[in-house]
CSV table of C-alpha atoms in Angstrom, one decimal:
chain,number,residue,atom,x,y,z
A,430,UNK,CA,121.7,164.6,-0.5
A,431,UNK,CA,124.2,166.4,-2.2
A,432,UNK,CA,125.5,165.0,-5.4
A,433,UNK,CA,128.1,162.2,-5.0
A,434,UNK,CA,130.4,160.4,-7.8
A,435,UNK,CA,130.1,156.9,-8.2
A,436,UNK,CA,133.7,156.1,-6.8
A,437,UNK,CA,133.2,157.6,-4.2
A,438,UNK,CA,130.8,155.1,-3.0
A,439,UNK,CA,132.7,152.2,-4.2
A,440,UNK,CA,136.0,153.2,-2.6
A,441,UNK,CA,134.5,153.8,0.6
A,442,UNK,CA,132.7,150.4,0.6
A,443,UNK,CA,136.6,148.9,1.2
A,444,UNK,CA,136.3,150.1,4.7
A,445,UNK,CA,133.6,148.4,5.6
A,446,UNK,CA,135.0,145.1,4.6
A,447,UNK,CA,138.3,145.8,6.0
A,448,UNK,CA,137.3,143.8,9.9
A,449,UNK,CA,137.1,140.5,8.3
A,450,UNK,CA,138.8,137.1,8.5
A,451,UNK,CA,141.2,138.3,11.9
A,452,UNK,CA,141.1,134.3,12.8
A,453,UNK,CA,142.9,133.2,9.2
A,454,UNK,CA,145.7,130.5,10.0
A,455,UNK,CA,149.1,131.1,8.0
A,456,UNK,CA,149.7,128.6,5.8
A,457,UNK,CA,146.3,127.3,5.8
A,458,UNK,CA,144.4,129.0,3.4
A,459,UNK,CA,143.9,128.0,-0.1
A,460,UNK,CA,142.4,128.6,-3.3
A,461,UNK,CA,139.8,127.0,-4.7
A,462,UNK,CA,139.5,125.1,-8.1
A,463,UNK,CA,140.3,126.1,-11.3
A,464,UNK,CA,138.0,128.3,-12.9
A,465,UNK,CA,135.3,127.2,-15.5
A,466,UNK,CA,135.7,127.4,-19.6
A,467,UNK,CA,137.0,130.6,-19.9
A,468,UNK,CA,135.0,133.6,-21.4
A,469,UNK,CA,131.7,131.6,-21.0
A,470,UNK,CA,128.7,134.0,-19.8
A,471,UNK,CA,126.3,132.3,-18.4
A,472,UNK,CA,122.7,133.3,-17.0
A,473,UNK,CA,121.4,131.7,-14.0
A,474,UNK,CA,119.4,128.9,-14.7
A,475,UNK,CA,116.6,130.0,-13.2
A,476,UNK,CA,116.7,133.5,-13.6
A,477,UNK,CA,113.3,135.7,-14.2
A,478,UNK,CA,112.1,136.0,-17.8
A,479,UNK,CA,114.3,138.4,-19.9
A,480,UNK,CA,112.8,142.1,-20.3
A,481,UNK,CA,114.8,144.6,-22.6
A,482,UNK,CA,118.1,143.6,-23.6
A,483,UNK,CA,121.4,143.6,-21.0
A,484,UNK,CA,123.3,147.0,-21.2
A,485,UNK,CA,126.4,146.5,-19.7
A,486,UNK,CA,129.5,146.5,-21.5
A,487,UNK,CA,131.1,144.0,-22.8
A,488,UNK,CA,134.1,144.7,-21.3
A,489,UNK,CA,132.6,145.2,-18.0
A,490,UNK,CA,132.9,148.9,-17.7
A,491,UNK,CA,129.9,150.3,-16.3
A,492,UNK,CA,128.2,153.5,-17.7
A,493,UNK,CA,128.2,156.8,-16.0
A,494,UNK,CA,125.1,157.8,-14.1
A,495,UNK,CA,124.2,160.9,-15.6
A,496,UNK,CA,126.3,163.3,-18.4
A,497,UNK,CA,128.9,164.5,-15.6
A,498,UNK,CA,129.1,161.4,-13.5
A,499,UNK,CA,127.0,162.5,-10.7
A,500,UNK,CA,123.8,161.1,-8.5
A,501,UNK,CA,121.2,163.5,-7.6
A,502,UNK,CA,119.1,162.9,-4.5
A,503,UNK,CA,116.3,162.2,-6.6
A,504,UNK,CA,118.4,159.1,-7.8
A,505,UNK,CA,117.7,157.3,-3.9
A,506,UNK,CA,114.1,156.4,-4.7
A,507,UNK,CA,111.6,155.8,-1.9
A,508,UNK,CA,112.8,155.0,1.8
A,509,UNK,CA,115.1,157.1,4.3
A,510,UNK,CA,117.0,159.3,2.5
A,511,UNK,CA,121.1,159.0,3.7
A,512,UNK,CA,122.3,161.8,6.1
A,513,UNK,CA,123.7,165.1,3.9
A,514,UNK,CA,127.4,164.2,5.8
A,515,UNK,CA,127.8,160.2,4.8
A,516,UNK,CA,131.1,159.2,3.9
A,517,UNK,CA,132.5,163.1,4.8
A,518,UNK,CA,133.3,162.8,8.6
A,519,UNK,CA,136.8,161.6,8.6
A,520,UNK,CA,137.6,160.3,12.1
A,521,UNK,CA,140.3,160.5,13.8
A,522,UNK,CA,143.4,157.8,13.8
A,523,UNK,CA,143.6,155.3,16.5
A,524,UNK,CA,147.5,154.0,17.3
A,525,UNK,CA,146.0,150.9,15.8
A,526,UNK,CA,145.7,152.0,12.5
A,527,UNK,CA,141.9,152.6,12.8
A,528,UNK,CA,139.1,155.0,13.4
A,529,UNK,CA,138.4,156.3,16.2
A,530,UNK,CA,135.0,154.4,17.7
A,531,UNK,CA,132.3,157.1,18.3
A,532,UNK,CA,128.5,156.5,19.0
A,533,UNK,CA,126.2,155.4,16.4
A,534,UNK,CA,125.2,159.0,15.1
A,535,UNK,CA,121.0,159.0,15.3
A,536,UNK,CA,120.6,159.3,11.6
A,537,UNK,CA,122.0,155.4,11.4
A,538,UNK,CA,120.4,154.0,14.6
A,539,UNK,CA,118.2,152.3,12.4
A,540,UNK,CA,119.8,152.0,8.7
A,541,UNK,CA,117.1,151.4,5.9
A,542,UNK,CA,118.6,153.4,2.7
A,543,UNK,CA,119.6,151.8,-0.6
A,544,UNK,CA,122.8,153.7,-2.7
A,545,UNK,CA,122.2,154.1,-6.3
A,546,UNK,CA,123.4,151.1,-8.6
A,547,UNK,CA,126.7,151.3,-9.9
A,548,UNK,CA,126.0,148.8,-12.6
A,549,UNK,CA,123.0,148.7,-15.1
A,550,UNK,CA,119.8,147.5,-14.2
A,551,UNK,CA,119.1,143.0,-15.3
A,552,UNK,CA,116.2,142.9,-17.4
A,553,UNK,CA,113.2,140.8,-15.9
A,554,UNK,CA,111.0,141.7,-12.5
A,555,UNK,CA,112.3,138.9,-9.9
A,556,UNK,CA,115.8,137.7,-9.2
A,557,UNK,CA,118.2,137.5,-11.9
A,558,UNK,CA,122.2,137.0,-12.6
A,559,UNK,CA,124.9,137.0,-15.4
A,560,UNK,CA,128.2,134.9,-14.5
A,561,UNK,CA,131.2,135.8,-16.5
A,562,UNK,CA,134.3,133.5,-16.2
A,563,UNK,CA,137.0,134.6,-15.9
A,564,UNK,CA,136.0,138.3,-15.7
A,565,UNK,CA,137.0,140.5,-17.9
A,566,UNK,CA,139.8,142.4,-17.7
A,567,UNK,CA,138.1,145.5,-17.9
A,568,UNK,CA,136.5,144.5,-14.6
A,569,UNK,CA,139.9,142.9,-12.7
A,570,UNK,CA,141.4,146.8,-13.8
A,571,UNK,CA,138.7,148.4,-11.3
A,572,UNK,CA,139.2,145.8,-8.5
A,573,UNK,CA,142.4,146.0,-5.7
A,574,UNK,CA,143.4,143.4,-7.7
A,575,UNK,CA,147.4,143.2,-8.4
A,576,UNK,CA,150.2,140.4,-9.6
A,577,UNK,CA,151.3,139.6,-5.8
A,578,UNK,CA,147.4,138.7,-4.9
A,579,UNK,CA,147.0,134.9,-3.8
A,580,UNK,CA,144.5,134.3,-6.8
A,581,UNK,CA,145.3,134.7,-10.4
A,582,UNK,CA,143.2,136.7,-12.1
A,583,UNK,CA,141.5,134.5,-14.4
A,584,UNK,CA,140.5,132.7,-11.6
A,585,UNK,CA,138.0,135.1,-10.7
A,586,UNK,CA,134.8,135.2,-11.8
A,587,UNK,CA,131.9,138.2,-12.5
A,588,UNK,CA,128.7,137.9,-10.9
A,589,UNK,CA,126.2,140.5,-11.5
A,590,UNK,CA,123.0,140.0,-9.7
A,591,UNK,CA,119.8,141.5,-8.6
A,592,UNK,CA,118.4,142.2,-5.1
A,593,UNK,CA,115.9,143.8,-3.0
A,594,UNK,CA,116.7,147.0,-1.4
A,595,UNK,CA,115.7,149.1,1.9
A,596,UNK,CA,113.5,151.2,-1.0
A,597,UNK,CA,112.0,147.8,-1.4
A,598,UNK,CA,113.0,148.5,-5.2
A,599,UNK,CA,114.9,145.9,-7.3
A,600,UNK,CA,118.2,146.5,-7.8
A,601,UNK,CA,121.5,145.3,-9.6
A,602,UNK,CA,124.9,145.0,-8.0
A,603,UNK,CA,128.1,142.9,-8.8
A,604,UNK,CA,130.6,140.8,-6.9
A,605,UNK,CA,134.1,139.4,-8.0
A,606,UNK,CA,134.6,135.7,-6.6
A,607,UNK,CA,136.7,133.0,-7.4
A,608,UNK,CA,135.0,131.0,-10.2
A,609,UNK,CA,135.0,128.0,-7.9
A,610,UNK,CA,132.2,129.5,-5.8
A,611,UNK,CA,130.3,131.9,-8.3
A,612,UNK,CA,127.5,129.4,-8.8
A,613,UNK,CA,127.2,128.5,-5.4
A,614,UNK,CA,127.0,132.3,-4.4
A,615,UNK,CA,124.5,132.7,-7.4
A,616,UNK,CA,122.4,130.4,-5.1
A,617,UNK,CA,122.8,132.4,-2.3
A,618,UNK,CA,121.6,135.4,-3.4
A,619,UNK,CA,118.8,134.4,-4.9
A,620,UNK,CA,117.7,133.3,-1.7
A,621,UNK,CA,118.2,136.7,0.3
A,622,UNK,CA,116.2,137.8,-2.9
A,623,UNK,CA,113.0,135.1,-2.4
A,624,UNK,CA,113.7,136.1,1.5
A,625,UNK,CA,112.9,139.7,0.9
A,626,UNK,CA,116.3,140.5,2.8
A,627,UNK,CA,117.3,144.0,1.8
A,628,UNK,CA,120.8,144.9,1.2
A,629,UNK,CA,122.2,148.7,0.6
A,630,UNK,CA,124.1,148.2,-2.0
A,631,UNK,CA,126.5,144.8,-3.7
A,632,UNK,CA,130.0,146.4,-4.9
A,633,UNK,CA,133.1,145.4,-6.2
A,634,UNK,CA,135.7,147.1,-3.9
A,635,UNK,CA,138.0,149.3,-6.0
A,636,UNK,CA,140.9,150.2,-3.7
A,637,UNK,CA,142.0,149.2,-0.3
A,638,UNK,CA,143.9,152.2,1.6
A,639,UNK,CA,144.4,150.8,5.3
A,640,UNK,CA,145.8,154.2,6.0
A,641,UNK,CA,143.7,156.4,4.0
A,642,UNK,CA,140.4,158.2,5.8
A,643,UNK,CA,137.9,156.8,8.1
A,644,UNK,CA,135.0,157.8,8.2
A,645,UNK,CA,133.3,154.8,9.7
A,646,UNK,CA,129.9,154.8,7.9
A,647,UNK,CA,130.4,152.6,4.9
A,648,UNK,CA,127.7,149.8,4.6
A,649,UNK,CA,128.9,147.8,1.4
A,650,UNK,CA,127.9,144.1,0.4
A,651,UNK,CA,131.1,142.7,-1.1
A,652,UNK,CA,133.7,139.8,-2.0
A,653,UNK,CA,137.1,140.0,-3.1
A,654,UNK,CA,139.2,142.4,-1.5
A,655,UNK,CA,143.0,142.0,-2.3
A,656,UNK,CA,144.6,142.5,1.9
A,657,UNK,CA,145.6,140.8,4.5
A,658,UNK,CA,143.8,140.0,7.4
A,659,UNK,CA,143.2,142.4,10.1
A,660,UNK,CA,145.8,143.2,12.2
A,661,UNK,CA,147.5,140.4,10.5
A,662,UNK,CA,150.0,139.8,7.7
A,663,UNK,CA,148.4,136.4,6.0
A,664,UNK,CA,145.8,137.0,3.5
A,665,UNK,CA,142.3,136.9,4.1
A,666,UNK,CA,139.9,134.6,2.7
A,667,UNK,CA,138.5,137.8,1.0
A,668,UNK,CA,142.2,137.8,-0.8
A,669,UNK,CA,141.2,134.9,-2.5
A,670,UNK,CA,137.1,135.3,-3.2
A,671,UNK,CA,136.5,133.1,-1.0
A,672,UNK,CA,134.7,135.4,1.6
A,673,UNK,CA,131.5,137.3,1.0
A,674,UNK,CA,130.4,140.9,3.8
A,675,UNK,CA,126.4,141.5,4.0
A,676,UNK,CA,125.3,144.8,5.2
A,677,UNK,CA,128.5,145.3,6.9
A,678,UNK,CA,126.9,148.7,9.1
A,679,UNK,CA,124.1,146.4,10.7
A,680,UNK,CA,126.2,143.5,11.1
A,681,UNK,CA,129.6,145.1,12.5
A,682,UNK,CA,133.2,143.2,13.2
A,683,UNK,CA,133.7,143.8,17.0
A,684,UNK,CA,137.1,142.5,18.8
A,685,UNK,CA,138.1,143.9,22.2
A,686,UNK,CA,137.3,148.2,21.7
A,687,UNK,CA,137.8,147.8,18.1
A,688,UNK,CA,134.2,147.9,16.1
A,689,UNK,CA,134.2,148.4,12.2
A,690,UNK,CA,132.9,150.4,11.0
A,691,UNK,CA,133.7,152.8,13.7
A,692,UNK,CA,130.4,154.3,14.1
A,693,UNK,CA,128.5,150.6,14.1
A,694,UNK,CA,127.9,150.3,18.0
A,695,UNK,CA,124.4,150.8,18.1
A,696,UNK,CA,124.1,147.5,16.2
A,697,UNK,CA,126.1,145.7,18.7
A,698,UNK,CA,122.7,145.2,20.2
A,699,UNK,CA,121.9,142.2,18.4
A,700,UNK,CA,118.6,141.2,20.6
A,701,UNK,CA,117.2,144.6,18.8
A,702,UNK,CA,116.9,143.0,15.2
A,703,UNK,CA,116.5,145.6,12.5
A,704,UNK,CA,116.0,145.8,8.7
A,705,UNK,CA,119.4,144.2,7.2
A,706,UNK,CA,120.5,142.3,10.3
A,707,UNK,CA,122.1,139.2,10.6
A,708,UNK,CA,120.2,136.8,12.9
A,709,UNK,CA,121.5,133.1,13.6
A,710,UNK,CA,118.3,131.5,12.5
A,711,UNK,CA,117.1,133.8,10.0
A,712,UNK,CA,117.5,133.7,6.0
A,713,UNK,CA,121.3,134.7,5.3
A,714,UNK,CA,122.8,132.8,7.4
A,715,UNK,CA,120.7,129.5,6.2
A,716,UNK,CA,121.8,130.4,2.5
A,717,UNK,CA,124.9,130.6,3.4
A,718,UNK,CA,125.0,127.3,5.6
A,719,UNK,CA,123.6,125.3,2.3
A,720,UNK,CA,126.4,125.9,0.4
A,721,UNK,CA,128.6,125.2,3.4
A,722,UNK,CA,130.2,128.5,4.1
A,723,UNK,CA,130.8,129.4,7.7
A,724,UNK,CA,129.3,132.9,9.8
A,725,UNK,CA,131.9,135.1,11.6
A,726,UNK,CA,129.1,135.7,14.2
A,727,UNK,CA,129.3,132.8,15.2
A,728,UNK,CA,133.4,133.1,16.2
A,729,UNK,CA,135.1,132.6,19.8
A,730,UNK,CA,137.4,135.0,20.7
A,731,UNK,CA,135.6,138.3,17.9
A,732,UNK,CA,132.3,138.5,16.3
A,733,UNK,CA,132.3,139.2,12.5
A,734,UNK,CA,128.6,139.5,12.3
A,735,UNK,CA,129.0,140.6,8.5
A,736,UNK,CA,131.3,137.6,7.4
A,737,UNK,CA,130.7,134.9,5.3
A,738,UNK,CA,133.5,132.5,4.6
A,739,UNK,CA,134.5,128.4,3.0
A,740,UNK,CA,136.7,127.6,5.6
A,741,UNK,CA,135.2,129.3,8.5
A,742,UNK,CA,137.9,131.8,8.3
């Protein structure tokens, strides 16, 4: 694969979140609790014993990958390797504002590749997390976060965590969510970690462009997301970090002809279960019912097989 920067990636995650929470009510939605004792970090309580020390920032920033900012293909590991094109093919513009739909392209038929980390590595070998609250600022800076969001932003909270990936590697991503929930998502994905359930990769979504290019092949893992609902003008409960997309590729948003991502279809066959799919009795969607957050797949009307949500929204 031809080197890629790491914003890149992250940017291009927005568009796979960008199908979610089309059945929000106005004027129902509402934040969640204040946040805990501000700047506390806190490790999970049952994290995996501590290997060499954290190197994040303390400001949240993370590191470049190598001396110019770039990934080499080398940096992918073991598994299927990501199609040279991914994330290049802009589609064309639909009158509704999206791509156009195309059949799934062969090379994602069957998805299993893991994107390189954007944050550093957790020390330990099994599951482990660090909750900052509220996040820093540093953090909030590369979010779509902005003054006229529904949620302040010391009401949002950091959550780095590790998880298994399709390189059946352990790896480290990050989520923004309000501090109301972080624990409770904590929970969450340390039971997609015991499940083995492997993710590509866990981002915080740095801009939201409903008009920019689709290319409809993103496959991000993600939380807050500063926009309305789609096709609507009320927030969505991702607006508020109240909404969490897993493996958004194999578990696409369909409503009437529109699918998102765009080039998703193939896993609109949901009796062919493969690597990173949703199913209604399987693992995610139990860890999610134990904290009592609701599954888009499970909608009248659309199917949000990626969406995760507190009020079922």
């Amino acid at each position: 694969m031809r080197p890629r920067t790491l914003l890149v990636a992250a940017t291009l995650v927005v568009a796979t979140l960008a199908g979610c929470g089309a059945t929000d009510t106005p004027g129902e939605v509402r934040p969640g609790a204040p946040s805990p004792t501000a700047g506390t970090e806190t490790p999970s309580p049952s994290r995996a014993e501590e290997g060499p020390p954290d190197r994040v920032r303390r400001d949240g920033s993370p590191g470049p990958a190598s001396a110019d900012g770039t990934l080499s293909r080398a940096a992918y590991g073991r598994g299927s390797q990501p199609p040279p094109w991914l994330f290049e093919r802009v589609l064309p513009m639909t009158a509704d504002g999206f791509g156009e739909v195309r059949p799934t392209p062969r090379a994602l038929r069957r998805r299993a590749f893991t994107l390189p980390d954007q944050v550093p590595m957790l020390p330990g070998r099994g599951y482990a997390s660090r909750i900052v609250s509220p996040a820093p600022a540093a953090v909030i800076r590369r979010s779509t976060w902005e003054p006229r969001c529904p949620v302040a932003a010391d009401e949002l909270a950091w959550l780095r965590l590790t998880f298994l990936g399709f390189d059946d590697r352990r790896h480290t991503g990050e989520l923004l969510v309000h501090a109301s929930a972080v624990r409770d998502i904590d929970r969450v994905f340390r039971r997609l970690w015991e499940a083995r359930f492997p993710l590509e990769q866990v981002v915080i979504v740095r801009s939201h462009d409903p008009d920019g290019p689709r290319t409809g092949d993103g496959n991000g893992t993600g939380a807050f997301v500063c926009r309305p609902t789609t096709g609507g003008t009320t927030f969505s409960q991702h607006a508020y970090g109240l909404a969490v997309d897993v493996n958004a590729f194999q578990n696409p948003y369909r409503k009437g002809e529109v699918v998102l991502p765009e080039l998703a279809s193939a896993y609109l066959d949901r009796s062919r279960v493969r690597p990173g799919m949703i199913t209604a009795d399987g693992p995610v969607v139990a860890a999610f019912r134990q904290i009592g957050w609701q599954w888009g797949g499970e909608w009248r009307g659309l199917l949000d097989f990626q969406h995760f949500s507190a009020n079922g929204r």
